[in-house]
Structure formats: C-alpha cells, structure tokens
Short mmCIF file of C-alpha atoms and ligand atoms in Angstrom, two decimals:
data_model
loop_
_atom_site.label_atom_id
_atom_site.label_comp_id
_atom_site.label_asym_id
_atom_site.label_seq_id
_atom_site.Cartn_x
_atom_site.Cartn_y
_atom_site.Cartn_z
CA MET A 270 0.84 -26.56 5.58
CA THR A 271 -0.72 -27.84 2.37
CA LEU A 272 1.34 -28.20 -0.75
CA SER A 273 -0.39 -25.30 -2.44
CA ALA A 274 0.09 -23.08 0.60
CA LYS A 275 3.78 -24.00 0.48
CA ASN A 276 3.94 -23.17 -3.17
CA HIS A 277 2.22 -19.93 -2.46
CA LEU A 278 4.77 -19.06 0.19
CA LEU A 279 7.62 -20.03 -2.09
CA PHE A 280 6.10 -17.94 -4.86
CA SER A 281 5.76 -14.95 -2.55
CA LEU A 282 9.37 -15.32 -1.49
CA ILE A 283 10.49 -15.47 -5.08
CA LEU A 284 8.46 -12.33 -5.75
CA ILE A 285 10.07 -10.58 -2.82
CA PHE A 286 13.59 -11.57 -3.78
CA SER A 287 13.12 -10.72 -7.40
CA SER A 288 11.58 -7.37 -6.51
CA PRO A 289 13.16 -4.29 -8.04
CA LEU A 290 14.18 -3.11 -4.59
CA LEU A 291 16.76 -5.83 -4.41
CA SER A 292 17.76 -6.42 -7.99
CA ALA A 293 19.58 -3.84 -10.02
CA LYS A 294 17.39 -3.94 -13.14
CA PRO A 295 13.66 -3.31 -12.83
CA ASP A 296 11.61 -6.39 -13.59
CA GLY A 297 9.06 -5.55 -16.30
CA GLU A 298 6.84 -8.53 -15.65
CA GLN A 299 6.57 -7.73 -12.00
CA LEU A 300 5.98 -4.04 -12.57
CA TYR A 301 3.29 -4.92 -15.10
CA THR A 302 1.69 -7.33 -12.62
CA THR A 303 1.71 -4.69 -9.92
CA HIS A 304 0.52 -1.68 -11.93
CA CYS A 305 -1.31 -2.90 -15.00
CA SER A 306 -2.57 -6.47 -14.88
CA ALA A 307 -5.60 -5.70 -12.68
CA CYS A 308 -7.03 -3.77 -15.62
CA HIS A 309 -5.32 -5.09 -18.75
CA GLY A 310 -5.21 -8.74 -17.69
CA ALA A 311 -2.24 -10.89 -16.63
CA ASP A 312 -1.58 -11.85 -20.24
CA GLY A 313 -2.60 -8.55 -21.82
CA HIS A 314 -5.94 -9.77 -23.09
CA GLY A 315 -7.84 -7.01 -21.40
CA GLY A 316 -10.31 -6.50 -18.57
CA VAL A 317 -11.30 -3.10 -17.30
CA GLY A 318 -8.56 -1.95 -19.67
CA VAL A 319 -8.38 -2.61 -23.42
CA PRO A 320 -6.33 -5.58 -24.67
CA LEU A 321 -2.64 -4.83 -25.23
CA ALA A 322 -1.50 -8.22 -26.56
CA LEU A 323 -3.36 -8.26 -29.87
CA PRO A 324 -0.95 -8.35 -32.87
CA ASP A 325 -2.62 -5.42 -34.71
CA PHE A 326 -2.25 -3.28 -31.61
CA GLN A 327 1.36 -4.35 -31.05
CA TYR A 328 2.45 -3.77 -34.65
CA GLY A 329 0.50 -0.54 -34.97
CA VAL A 330 1.92 1.34 -32.00
CA THR A 331 5.41 2.56 -31.26
CA ASN A 332 7.31 2.21 -28.00
CA ASP A 333 7.04 5.96 -27.70
CA TYR A 334 3.23 5.68 -27.85
CA LEU A 335 3.29 3.07 -25.08
CA LYS A 336 5.62 5.11 -22.92
CA LYS A 337 3.62 8.29 -23.32
CA SER A 338 0.35 6.45 -22.68
CA ILE A 339 1.78 5.10 -19.43
CA ARG A 340 3.11 8.49 -18.36
CA LEU A 341 0.11 10.60 -19.37
CA GLY A 342 -2.71 8.08 -18.87
CA ARG A 343 -6.11 9.10 -20.19
CA PRO A 344 -7.30 11.95 -17.97
CA GLY A 345 -10.99 11.60 -17.18
CA ARG A 346 -11.03 7.95 -18.31
CA ILE A 347 -10.06 5.10 -16.06
CA MET A 348 -6.46 4.76 -17.32
CA PRO A 349 -4.23 6.38 -14.66
CA ALA A 350 -1.13 8.49 -15.37
CA PHE A 351 1.94 6.73 -13.96
CA THR A 352 4.05 9.73 -13.06
CA GLN A 353 5.73 7.98 -10.12
CA LEU A 354 7.55 5.32 -12.15
CA LYS A 355 11.19 5.80 -13.08
CA ASP A 356 12.20 5.88 -16.75
CA ASP A 357 13.89 2.50 -16.58
CA GLU A 358 10.77 1.08 -14.96
CA VAL A 359 8.55 2.34 -17.77
CA ASN A 360 11.04 0.94 -20.30
CA ALA A 361 10.96 -2.43 -18.55
CA ILE A 362 7.15 -2.53 -18.68
CA VAL A 363 7.20 -1.72 -22.38
CA LYS A 364 9.74 -4.42 -23.01
CA TYR A 365 7.55 -6.90 -21.16
CA ILE A 366 4.44 -5.87 -23.12
CA ARG A 367 6.40 -6.35 -26.32
CA SER A 368 7.21 -9.94 -25.39
CA TRP A 369 3.61 -10.88 -26.19
CA ALA A 370 3.91 -10.36 -29.92
CA PRO A 371 7.03 -11.30 -31.82
CA GLY A 372 7.94 -9.10 -34.79
CA LYS A 373 8.65 -5.45 -35.23
CA PRO A 374 6.23 -2.57 -34.66
CA PHE A 375 5.73 0.07 -37.33
CA LYS A 376 7.85 3.17 -37.16
CA TYR A 377 6.19 6.50 -37.76
CA SER A 378 7.58 9.89 -38.49
CA ASN A 379 5.83 12.80 -36.83
CA LYS A 380 4.69 14.03 -40.26
CA LYS A 381 1.50 15.99 -40.05
CA ILE A 382 -1.43 14.99 -42.21
CA ASN A 383 -3.17 17.96 -43.76
CA GLY A 384 -6.60 16.63 -44.58
CA ASN A 385 -9.86 18.49 -44.98
CA VAL A 386 -11.21 18.87 -41.45
CA ALA A 387 -14.78 19.77 -42.48
CA HIS A 388 -15.09 16.72 -44.71
CA GLY A 389 -13.43 14.62 -42.02
CA LYS A 390 -16.07 15.74 -39.58
CA GLN A 391 -18.86 14.55 -41.86
CA LEU A 392 -17.22 11.19 -42.33
CA TYR A 393 -16.56 10.95 -38.60
CA GLN A 394 -20.17 11.61 -37.63
CA LYS A 395 -21.33 8.98 -40.11
CA ASN A 396 -18.73 6.27 -39.46
CA CYS A 397 -17.19 6.71 -36.03
CA ALA A 398 -19.48 8.68 -33.70
CA SER A 399 -21.70 5.68 -32.86
CA CYS A 400 -18.77 4.01 -31.10
CA HIS A 401 -16.32 6.78 -30.20
CA GLY A 402 -18.96 9.39 -29.32
CA SER A 403 -19.98 12.46 -31.31
CA LYS A 404 -17.19 14.52 -29.74
CA GLY A 405 -14.66 11.71 -29.52
CA GLU A 406 -15.37 11.25 -25.81
CA GLY A 407 -15.20 7.46 -26.13
CA GLY A 408 -17.72 4.73 -25.46
CA LYS A 409 -19.56 4.58 -22.18
CA GLY A 410 -17.72 2.38 -19.74
CA THR A 411 -14.16 1.22 -20.27
CA GLY A 412 -12.06 -1.63 -21.46
CA VAL A 413 -13.49 -5.09 -22.02
CA THR A 414 -17.06 -5.41 -20.75
CA PHE A 415 -17.41 -7.28 -17.54
CA SER A 416 -20.05 -5.90 -15.25
CA ARG A 417 -23.10 -6.02 -17.47
CA PRO A 418 -23.99 -6.60 -21.08
CA ARG A 419 -23.09 -3.72 -23.36
CA ASP A 420 -23.15 -3.17 -27.08
CA LEU A 421 -19.50 -3.93 -27.75
CA PRO A 422 -17.07 -6.57 -26.44
CA ILE A 423 -14.38 -3.84 -26.23
CA ILE A 424 -15.34 -0.27 -25.38
CA ALA A 425 -14.15 2.30 -27.89
CA PRO A 426 -11.39 4.46 -26.34
CA ALA A 427 -11.70 8.24 -26.06
CA LEU A 428 -10.09 10.05 -29.04
CA ASN A 429 -10.54 13.63 -27.79
CA ASN A 430 -8.43 12.76 -24.79
CA PRO A 431 -5.27 14.81 -24.16
CA GLY A 432 -3.42 11.62 -23.16
CA PHE A 433 -4.30 9.93 -26.39
CA LEU A 434 -3.71 12.95 -28.63
CA SER A 435 -0.33 13.66 -27.07
CA SER A 436 0.76 10.04 -27.49
CA ALA A 437 -0.46 9.20 -31.01
CA PRO A 438 1.15 10.77 -34.09
CA ASP A 439 -1.09 11.37 -37.14
CA LEU A 440 0.42 8.43 -39.03
CA MET A 441 -0.44 6.06 -36.21
CA ILE A 442 -4.08 7.14 -36.20
CA LYS A 443 -4.06 6.74 -39.98
CA THR A 444 -2.68 3.22 -39.69
CA VAL A 445 -5.48 2.23 -37.29
CA LEU A 446 -8.05 3.50 -39.79
CA MET A 447 -6.35 1.86 -42.77
CA ASN A 448 -5.80 -1.56 -41.18
CA GLY A 449 -8.29 -1.77 -38.35
CA ARG A 450 -7.45 -3.97 -35.39
CA GLU A 451 -8.28 -7.57 -35.94
CA GLY A 452 -10.03 -9.20 -33.03
CA THR A 453 -11.70 -5.92 -31.96
CA PRO A 454 -14.76 -3.99 -33.22
CA MET A 455 -12.36 -1.53 -34.90
CA LEU A 456 -12.43 -2.40 -38.59
CA SER A 457 -10.37 -1.36 -41.59
CA TYR A 458 -12.00 1.68 -43.18
CA LEU A 459 -10.05 1.09 -46.35
CA LYS A 460 -11.86 -2.25 -46.66
CA LEU A 461 -15.13 -0.58 -45.67
CA GLY A 462 -14.85 1.72 -48.66
CA LEU A 463 -13.23 4.98 -47.55
CA SER A 464 -10.43 6.22 -49.79
CA GLU A 465 -6.99 7.05 -48.42
CA LYS A 466 -7.85 10.70 -48.96
CA ASP A 467 -11.06 10.31 -46.89
CA ILE A 468 -9.01 8.66 -44.15
CA ASP A 469 -6.57 11.58 -44.14
CA ASP A 470 -9.56 13.91 -43.71
CA VAL A 471 -10.81 11.91 -40.72
CA VAL A 472 -7.33 11.90 -39.15
CA SER A 473 -7.17 15.68 -39.42
CA TYR A 474 -10.60 15.94 -37.85
CA VAL A 475 -9.54 13.71 -34.97
CA ARG A 476 -6.41 15.85 -34.57
CA SER A 477 -8.61 18.95 -34.41
CA PHE A 478 -10.09 17.67 -31.12
CA GLU A 479 -6.90 19.11 -29.65
CA ASN A 480 -8.36 22.58 -30.12
CA ASN A 481 -11.35 21.79 -27.95
CA ILE A 482 -9.49 20.53 -24.94
CA VAL A 483 -10.62 23.04 -22.38
CA ALA A 484 -11.04 22.59 -18.68
CA THR A 485 -13.80 20.01 -18.86
CA LYS A 486 -15.58 18.71 -15.81
CA SER A 487 -13.10 15.86 -15.55
CA ASN A 488 -10.22 18.33 -15.25
CA GLU A 489 -11.83 20.09 -12.32
CA LYS A 490 -9.99 19.53 -9.14
CA LEU A 491 -11.91 17.12 -7.00
CA GLU A 492 -10.81 16.18 -3.51
CA PRO A 493 -10.91 12.46 -2.73
CA ILE A 494 -12.13 13.14 0.82
CA ILE A 495 -14.81 15.44 2.18
CA SER A 496 -13.63 16.57 5.57
CA TYR A 497 -14.76 19.04 8.21
CA GLU A 498 -13.65 19.85 11.71
CA SER A 499 -16.30 19.58 14.40
CA PRO A 500 -16.47 22.05 17.29
CA ASN A 501 -18.08 19.37 19.49
CA SER A 502 -16.86 16.30 21.32
CA LEU A 503 -16.51 13.04 19.43
CA GLU A 504 -19.54 11.56 21.14
CA LYS A 505 -21.74 14.56 20.35
CA THR A 506 -20.48 14.66 16.78
CA VAL A 507 -21.39 11.02 16.23
CA GLU A 508 -24.85 11.69 17.60
CA SER A 509 -25.36 14.62 15.30
CA ILE A 510 -24.17 12.64 12.25
CA GLU A 511 -26.79 10.01 13.06
CA ARG A 512 -29.43 12.67 13.50
CA ALA A 513 -28.50 14.39 10.25
CA ALA A 514 -28.54 11.08 8.32
CA ILE A 515 -31.97 10.15 9.68
CA GLY A 516 -33.17 13.63 8.80
CA LYS A 517 -32.18 12.88 5.20
CA ASN A 518 -34.29 9.70 5.18
CA PHE A 519 -31.47 7.31 5.82
CA ARG A 520 -31.61 4.39 8.20
CA ILE A 521 -28.60 3.81 10.45
CA ILE A 522 -27.38 0.28 9.79
CA ARG A 523 -24.57 0.11 12.28
CA LYS A 524 -21.94 2.03 14.09
CA GLN A 525 -18.52 0.57 14.78
CA TYR A 526 -14.95 1.45 15.56
CA LEU A 527 -12.85 1.86 12.45
CA ASN A 528 -10.56 -1.06 13.33
CA GLN A 529 -13.24 -3.26 14.86
CA GLY A 530 -12.69 -6.87 13.81
CA LEU A 531 -9.13 -6.12 12.82
CA VAL A 532 -7.90 -6.08 16.41
CA LYS A 533 -8.88 -8.10 19.48
CA ALA A 534 -12.23 -7.24 21.03
CA GLY A 535 -11.71 -4.51 23.62
CA GLN A 536 -8.58 -3.16 21.95
CA GLU A 537 -10.37 -1.07 19.30
CA ASN A 538 -9.45 2.54 18.86
CA LYS A 539 -12.46 4.21 20.48
CA LYS A 540 -11.53 7.54 18.96
CA GLN A 541 -12.38 6.44 15.41
CA VAL A 542 -16.04 5.70 14.76
CA MET A 543 -17.61 4.75 11.46
CA ILE A 544 -21.33 5.16 10.89
CA TYR A 545 -23.02 3.10 8.17
CA PHE A 546 -26.36 4.20 6.80
CA CYS A 547 -28.59 3.26 3.93
CA ASN A 548 -31.72 4.21 2.07
CA PHE A 549 -33.39 1.44 0.10
CA ASN A 550 -34.71 3.73 -2.56
CA LEU A 551 -31.20 4.95 -3.30
CA LEU A 552 -29.84 1.43 -3.11
CA ASN A 553 -32.28 0.07 -5.65
CA ARG A 554 -31.79 2.91 -8.05
CA ALA A 555 -28.01 2.54 -7.74
CA LEU A 556 -27.95 -1.20 -8.35
CA ALA A 557 -30.10 -0.77 -11.44
CA ILE A 558 -27.49 1.55 -12.90
CA ASP A 559 -24.33 -0.43 -12.27
CA PRO A 560 -23.48 -3.21 -9.82
CA ARG A 561 -20.08 -1.61 -9.30
CA ILE A 562 -21.90 0.98 -7.21
CA GLY A 563 -21.52 -1.66 -4.49
CA LEU A 564 -18.10 -0.09 -3.93
CA PHE A 565 -19.77 3.05 -2.55
CA LEU A 566 -22.51 1.40 -0.49
CA PRO A 567 -23.67 1.34 2.19
CA CYS A 568 -23.01 5.01 2.81
CA ARG A 569 -20.48 5.64 5.56
CA ILE A 570 -19.07 8.59 7.38
CA THR A 571 -16.17 8.47 9.83
CA ALA A 572 -15.75 10.65 12.89
CA LEU A 573 -12.42 10.66 14.62
CA GLU A 574 -10.42 12.46 17.23
CA LYS A 575 -6.86 13.31 16.42
CA ASP A 576 -4.45 15.70 18.14
CA GLY A 577 -7.35 17.10 20.18
CA LYS A 578 -9.46 17.84 17.09
CA VAL A 579 -12.64 16.08 16.03
CA LEU A 580 -12.88 15.50 12.29
CA VAL A 581 -15.79 14.23 10.21
CA MET A 582 -14.83 12.59 6.94
CA ALA A 583 -16.38 10.80 4.01
CA SER A 584 -14.83 9.59 0.83
CA ASN A 585 -16.05 11.69 -2.07
CA PRO A 586 -18.35 9.54 -4.24
CA LEU A 587 -17.87 11.96 -7.13
CA TYR A 588 -14.13 11.43 -7.09
CA MET A 589 -14.58 7.67 -7.34
CA SER A 590 -17.37 7.77 -9.91
CA ARG A 591 -15.19 9.59 -12.38
CA LEU A 592 -13.24 6.38 -12.81
CA PHE A 593 -16.25 4.64 -14.26
CA ASN A 594 -17.17 7.22 -16.89
CA ASN A 595 -20.87 6.43 -16.70
CA GLU A 596 -23.07 9.53 -16.81
CA LYS A 597 -25.93 7.97 -14.84
CA LEU A 598 -23.56 6.74 -12.19
CA THR A 599 -21.98 10.20 -11.99
CA LYS A 600 -25.41 11.78 -11.50
CA LEU A 601 -26.20 9.45 -8.66
CA CYS A 602 -22.78 10.06 -7.11
CA GLN A 603 -23.43 13.79 -7.40
CA GLU A 604 -26.61 13.20 -5.35
CA MET A 605 -24.66 11.18 -2.82
CA TYR A 606 -21.99 13.86 -2.69
CA ASP A 607 -24.63 16.51 -1.94
CA VAL A 608 -26.15 14.38 0.80
CA TYR A 609 -22.76 13.62 2.34
CA SER A 610 -21.74 17.25 2.30
CA ASP A 611 -25.04 18.26 3.93
CA ILE A 612 -24.70 15.64 6.65
CA VAL A 613 -21.06 16.42 7.29
CA GLU A 614 -21.75 20.15 7.38
CA GLU A 615 -24.84 19.80 9.56
CA SER A 616 -23.07 17.59 12.07
CA THR A 617 -20.14 20.00 12.47
CA PHE A 618 -22.17 23.17 13.13
C1 HEC B 863 -7.59 1.21 -13.59
C2 HEC B 863 -7.44 0.50 -14.84
C3 HEC B 863 -6.17 0.65 -15.63
C4 HEC B 863 -4.88 0.51 -15.16
C5 HEC B 863 -4.38 0.25 -13.76
C6 HEC B 863 -4.04 0.66 -16.32
N1 HEC B 863 -4.79 0.88 -17.44
FE1 HEC B 863 -4.11 1.20 -19.33
N2 HEC B 863 -6.01 1.61 -19.97
C7 HEC B 863 -7.14 1.40 -19.24
C8 HEC B 863 -8.30 1.75 -20.04
C9 HEC B 863 -9.75 1.65 -19.64
C10 HEC B 863 -7.80 2.19 -21.29
C11 HEC B 863 -8.62 2.70 -22.50
C12 HEC B 863 -8.77 4.22 -22.43
C13 HEC B 863 -10.11 4.73 -22.88
O1 HEC B 863 -11.10 4.02 -22.65
O2 HEC B 863 -10.19 5.84 -23.38
C14 HEC B 863 -6.37 2.05 -21.21
C15 HEC B 863 -5.50 2.36 -22.24
C16 HEC B 863 -4.16 2.02 -22.27
C17 HEC B 863 -3.29 2.13 -23.42
C18 HEC B 863 -3.71 2.64 -24.79
C19 HEC B 863 -4.34 1.45 -25.49
C20 HEC B 863 -4.74 1.70 -26.90
O3 HEC B 863 -5.63 0.97 -27.43
O4 HEC B 863 -4.19 2.60 -27.55
C21 HEC B 863 -2.07 1.63 -23.04
C22 HEC B 863 -0.85 1.52 -23.92
C23 HEC B 863 -2.17 1.24 -21.66
N3 HEC B 863 -3.45 1.49 -21.20
C24 HEC B 863 -1.14 0.67 -20.91
C25 HEC B 863 -1.17 0.48 -19.54
C26 HEC B 863 -0.04 0.09 -18.74
C27 HEC B 863 1.29 -0.33 -19.32
C28 HEC B 863 -0.46 0.09 -17.45
C29 HEC B 863 0.41 -0.16 -16.21
C30 HEC B 863 1.58 0.66 -16.09
C31 HEC B 863 -1.86 0.47 -17.44
N4 HEC B 863 -2.26 0.71 -18.72
C32 HEC B 863 -2.66 0.56 -16.29
C33 HEC B 863 -7.20 1.01 -17.92
C34 HEC B 863 -6.12 0.88 -17.07
C1 HEC B 864 -17.99 -0.60 -34.00
C2 HEC B 864 -17.37 0.38 -33.16
C3 HEC B 864 -16.30 1.27 -33.74
C4 HEC B 864 -16.39 2.08 -34.84
C5 HEC B 864 -17.56 2.30 -35.78
C6 HEC B 864 -15.09 2.75 -34.95
N1 HEC B 864 -14.27 2.35 -33.93
FE1 HEC B 864 -12.39 2.97 -33.60
N2 HEC B 864 -12.16 1.63 -32.12
C7 HEC B 864 -13.17 0.83 -31.63
C8 HEC B 864 -12.63 0.00 -30.57
C9 HEC B 864 -13.39 -1.01 -29.77
C10 HEC B 864 -11.24 0.29 -30.47
C11 HEC B 864 -10.22 -0.30 -29.52
C12 HEC B 864 -9.52 -1.43 -30.25
C13 HEC B 864 -8.47 -2.07 -29.39
O1 HEC B 864 -8.75 -2.58 -28.30
O2 HEC B 864 -7.30 -2.08 -29.84
C14 HEC B 864 -11.00 1.36 -31.46
C15 HEC B 864 -9.77 1.97 -31.65
C16 HEC B 864 -9.58 3.11 -32.39
C17 HEC B 864 -8.38 3.88 -32.43
C18 HEC B 864 -7.13 3.59 -31.64
C19 HEC B 864 -7.32 4.30 -30.31
C20 HEC B 864 -6.43 3.87 -29.23
O3 HEC B 864 -6.52 4.34 -28.08
O4 HEC B 864 -5.57 3.03 -29.50
C21 HEC B 864 -8.61 4.96 -33.25
C22 HEC B 864 -7.65 6.07 -33.62
C23 HEC B 864 -9.95 4.80 -33.77
N3 HEC B 864 -10.52 3.68 -33.22
C24 HEC B 864 -10.56 5.71 -34.61
C25 HEC B 864 -11.78 5.47 -35.24
C26 HEC B 864 -12.33 6.32 -36.27
C27 HEC B 864 -11.72 7.61 -36.74
C28 HEC B 864 -13.47 5.69 -36.69
C29 HEC B 864 -14.36 6.07 -37.87
C30 HEC B 864 -13.70 6.17 -39.15
C31 HEC B 864 -13.68 4.52 -35.87
N4 HEC B 864 -12.63 4.41 -35.01
C32 HEC B 864 -14.78 3.66 -35.91
C33 HEC B 864 -14.48 0.80 -32.04
C34 HEC B 864 -14.95 1.44 -33.18
#
C-alpha cells in the first residue's frame, strides 16, 4: 500500500469514527461536507451554490436565516430543502459555517418596512431586473459559474422564491441593498445613488413577490421515474422497446444487463436489461445548450422482471432538468420526456 493510500484509509477511518452515528454531538464540519460542500465548496467559496464564506454575507445574515434556508431550500432552484436533518444537526452546520468569518452577524427585528410598492417596482425594473430577472426569478443557471462562460461570476439568486422570502426579514433585504456584498456582483445601492427611502420602496416591492407565489410549473408534482407495467414477457418487452426507439429515429447503441461489469461475467442478473439509444441530431443540439446534459445521455430505458411482473422504466429527464433552471435545457428535456413516454407506452401495449 502506498503512503497516500494508507493516509486515505486512515482518513476514512477517522471519518467513520468521528461520524455522528458514534459520537454524541453532531459534527458540523462532517455534516457540511456530506450535504453542502459539493455545491458550496469545501471552504464555502462556492461552486454550483453561491459562496457562504464571504464576510458581507456572514455579517449580513442571521443564524435564523441560515437555518430556514437549510430547512426550506429554494424550491424550483437547485438548493434542496433539508427536511431530514435533526435540529441539532442543522445547528451544528450553522456553527461550522460561522467558523469561516470571525465577528458577530447583524441582528434584525422582524419589523416590516412599509415602502411604496409601485415606486419600488419602477426602481426594481431599472436597477435589479437585469440580474435577478423581471419577476425576481433569479439569474439563469445557479451558483458560481462553472460549466460555460456566463455574464456573471456569481449567478443572482431568485428573490421571488418562497424559500428566500420565508427566510429573509425585510431588514435583512434592506441591509443587502444598503451595503451590497463585497466580492460579488451585488453592489451597494446607497453608493450607487438610491436614497434610503428608495431602498425601502424596493424592499417592499421584493416583499410583494409573496403575493404572486402560485402553483408555478416548478411546484407541479413531477415523478422522478416514468414507469409502466408490460403485459408481455421480458424478452418481448425488450424487443418492443428497441422497435419503438428505432421508430422514433433513434439508433440502439447497446443492450446490457443492469449490473453487467459490476459482477463477474456470467453472474449478471438476466432479469434486468438496460437499453441505450441515441440520436445524433438530439445529441448535438443538447451539447450546444449545456454540457451538463451529458448526465442524461445516451438515452436509456430499463426493462426488468420483478415478482412475476415486467416493468419498463426510465428516469424522468424533466425531473432532473428542473435542477438546472435553464429554460432551453428544460425544453429539450420536455422533448426527451415526450419521447420516453411514447416509447415506454408503446412497448407496454
Ligand atoms: C445541489 C446544490 C446545493 C446543495 C447540495 C446545497 N446548496 Fe445551498 N444553495 C445552492 C444554490 C444554487 C443557492 C442559490 C439559490 C438561488 O440561486 O436562487 C443556494 C443558496 C443557499 C443559501 C442562501 C445563500 C444566500 O446568498 O442567501 C444558503 C444559506 C445555503 N444555500 C446553505 C446551504 C447549506 C448549509 C447546505 C447543506 C446543508 C446547502 N446549502 C446545500 C445550491 C446548493
Ligand atoms: C450585477 C448583477 C446584480 C444586480 C444589478 C443586482 N443584484 Fe442582487 N445579487 C446579485 C448577486 C450575484 C447576488 C448574490 C451575492 C452573494 O453571493 O452573496 C445578489 C444578492 C442579492 C440579495 C441577497 C439574496 C440572497 O439569497 O442572499 C438580494 C436581496 C438582492 N441581491 C437584491 C437586489 C436588488 C433589490 C437589486 C436592485 C436594487 C439587485 N439585487 C441588483 C447580483 C445583482
């Protein structure tokens, strides 16, 4: 074993023995690493998620804001809602996040700001809409740019989002506008020439987004898996999936057992078959939109036999695409969803 492999093993053991399962107090750093670091970065400097370590962010938000943001997430954006964590686990994560910036965060009362919404709307359209969207829906994409060049180094978060609006009191929103957040594209509007009164008006307009939270597309219930039961044998079902895919101008790339390559040759589960297919026109259009589409391609559908039933299943591209908040990608995934549903339906007639 090499030294680094040994270190790795040692490190893993330390992780296991310091895991919250064994120790009484939840370990904030480890919980953060498990649940947050993939998006917000190991040191909080951002990634798919916005940076959390910047001083202006840290001083400008309360622990309550952090806790609510973790619990509620940002529905329809990529930030998940962590409903499964225990209270002391959420507290431990917040404590860990706080270790990045010494000093005390602001405290806010829940005082309501009663600005002029109509005037705030005008100011918003002029000063904010270009980044946060004309309805506060947030910039396209999420977090810190990584997959392709975009206009901003950090994508503007959604402000019309129920997760955000339920977490942020008026005075916090006001503080962001007054001070800006150094190190991000969000500037101080006091320095840019708005008066405090103007800022109050904008805050009240942002607050008024609450009235427009209706069941938007992103709140629609979407199933992660498209699944149908087939009346035919597994073998026949696989054949008809292939036929249906070819009928939709796809080329079959390969067919394999679900656990092929994971188990010794000959020991595969022959009752679980995965069919891969592709269409180069779709592939090229998809890659031009966003390289992350690679996650969905090539197209695949699984047929399996379980408890005497034959099921045909595909993961729902629409469900996944919602995470990326890119309209073009969503459109393409809608197309893929339609094709998948057709194929799955056709092959289970
Ligand atoms: C799948 C990626 C992802 C994961 C996992 C994730 N986040 Fe986020 N988070 C985001 C994105 C993206 C945003 C910005 C929301 C937007 O674009 O509207 C965000 C926003 C936030 C905000 C609000 C930031 C602000 O500027 O006000 C906080 C706080 C936060 N996340 C904390 C966490 C914590 C703590 C965890 C782990 C328990 C976590 N997030 C896990 C992607 C993620
Ligand atoms: C140049 C683009 C840009 C403009 C213009 C802009 N913002 Fe921002 N805004 C951002 C970015 C980027 C962030 C995230 C900063 C961070 O990572 O902490 C942000 C953060 C915020 C936040 C905190 C949100 C959160 O989840 O923490 C609020 C509130 C906000 N902006 C409101 C406004 C309003 C209101 C205006 C107009 C008066 C405005 N912004 C103008 C880019 C912009």
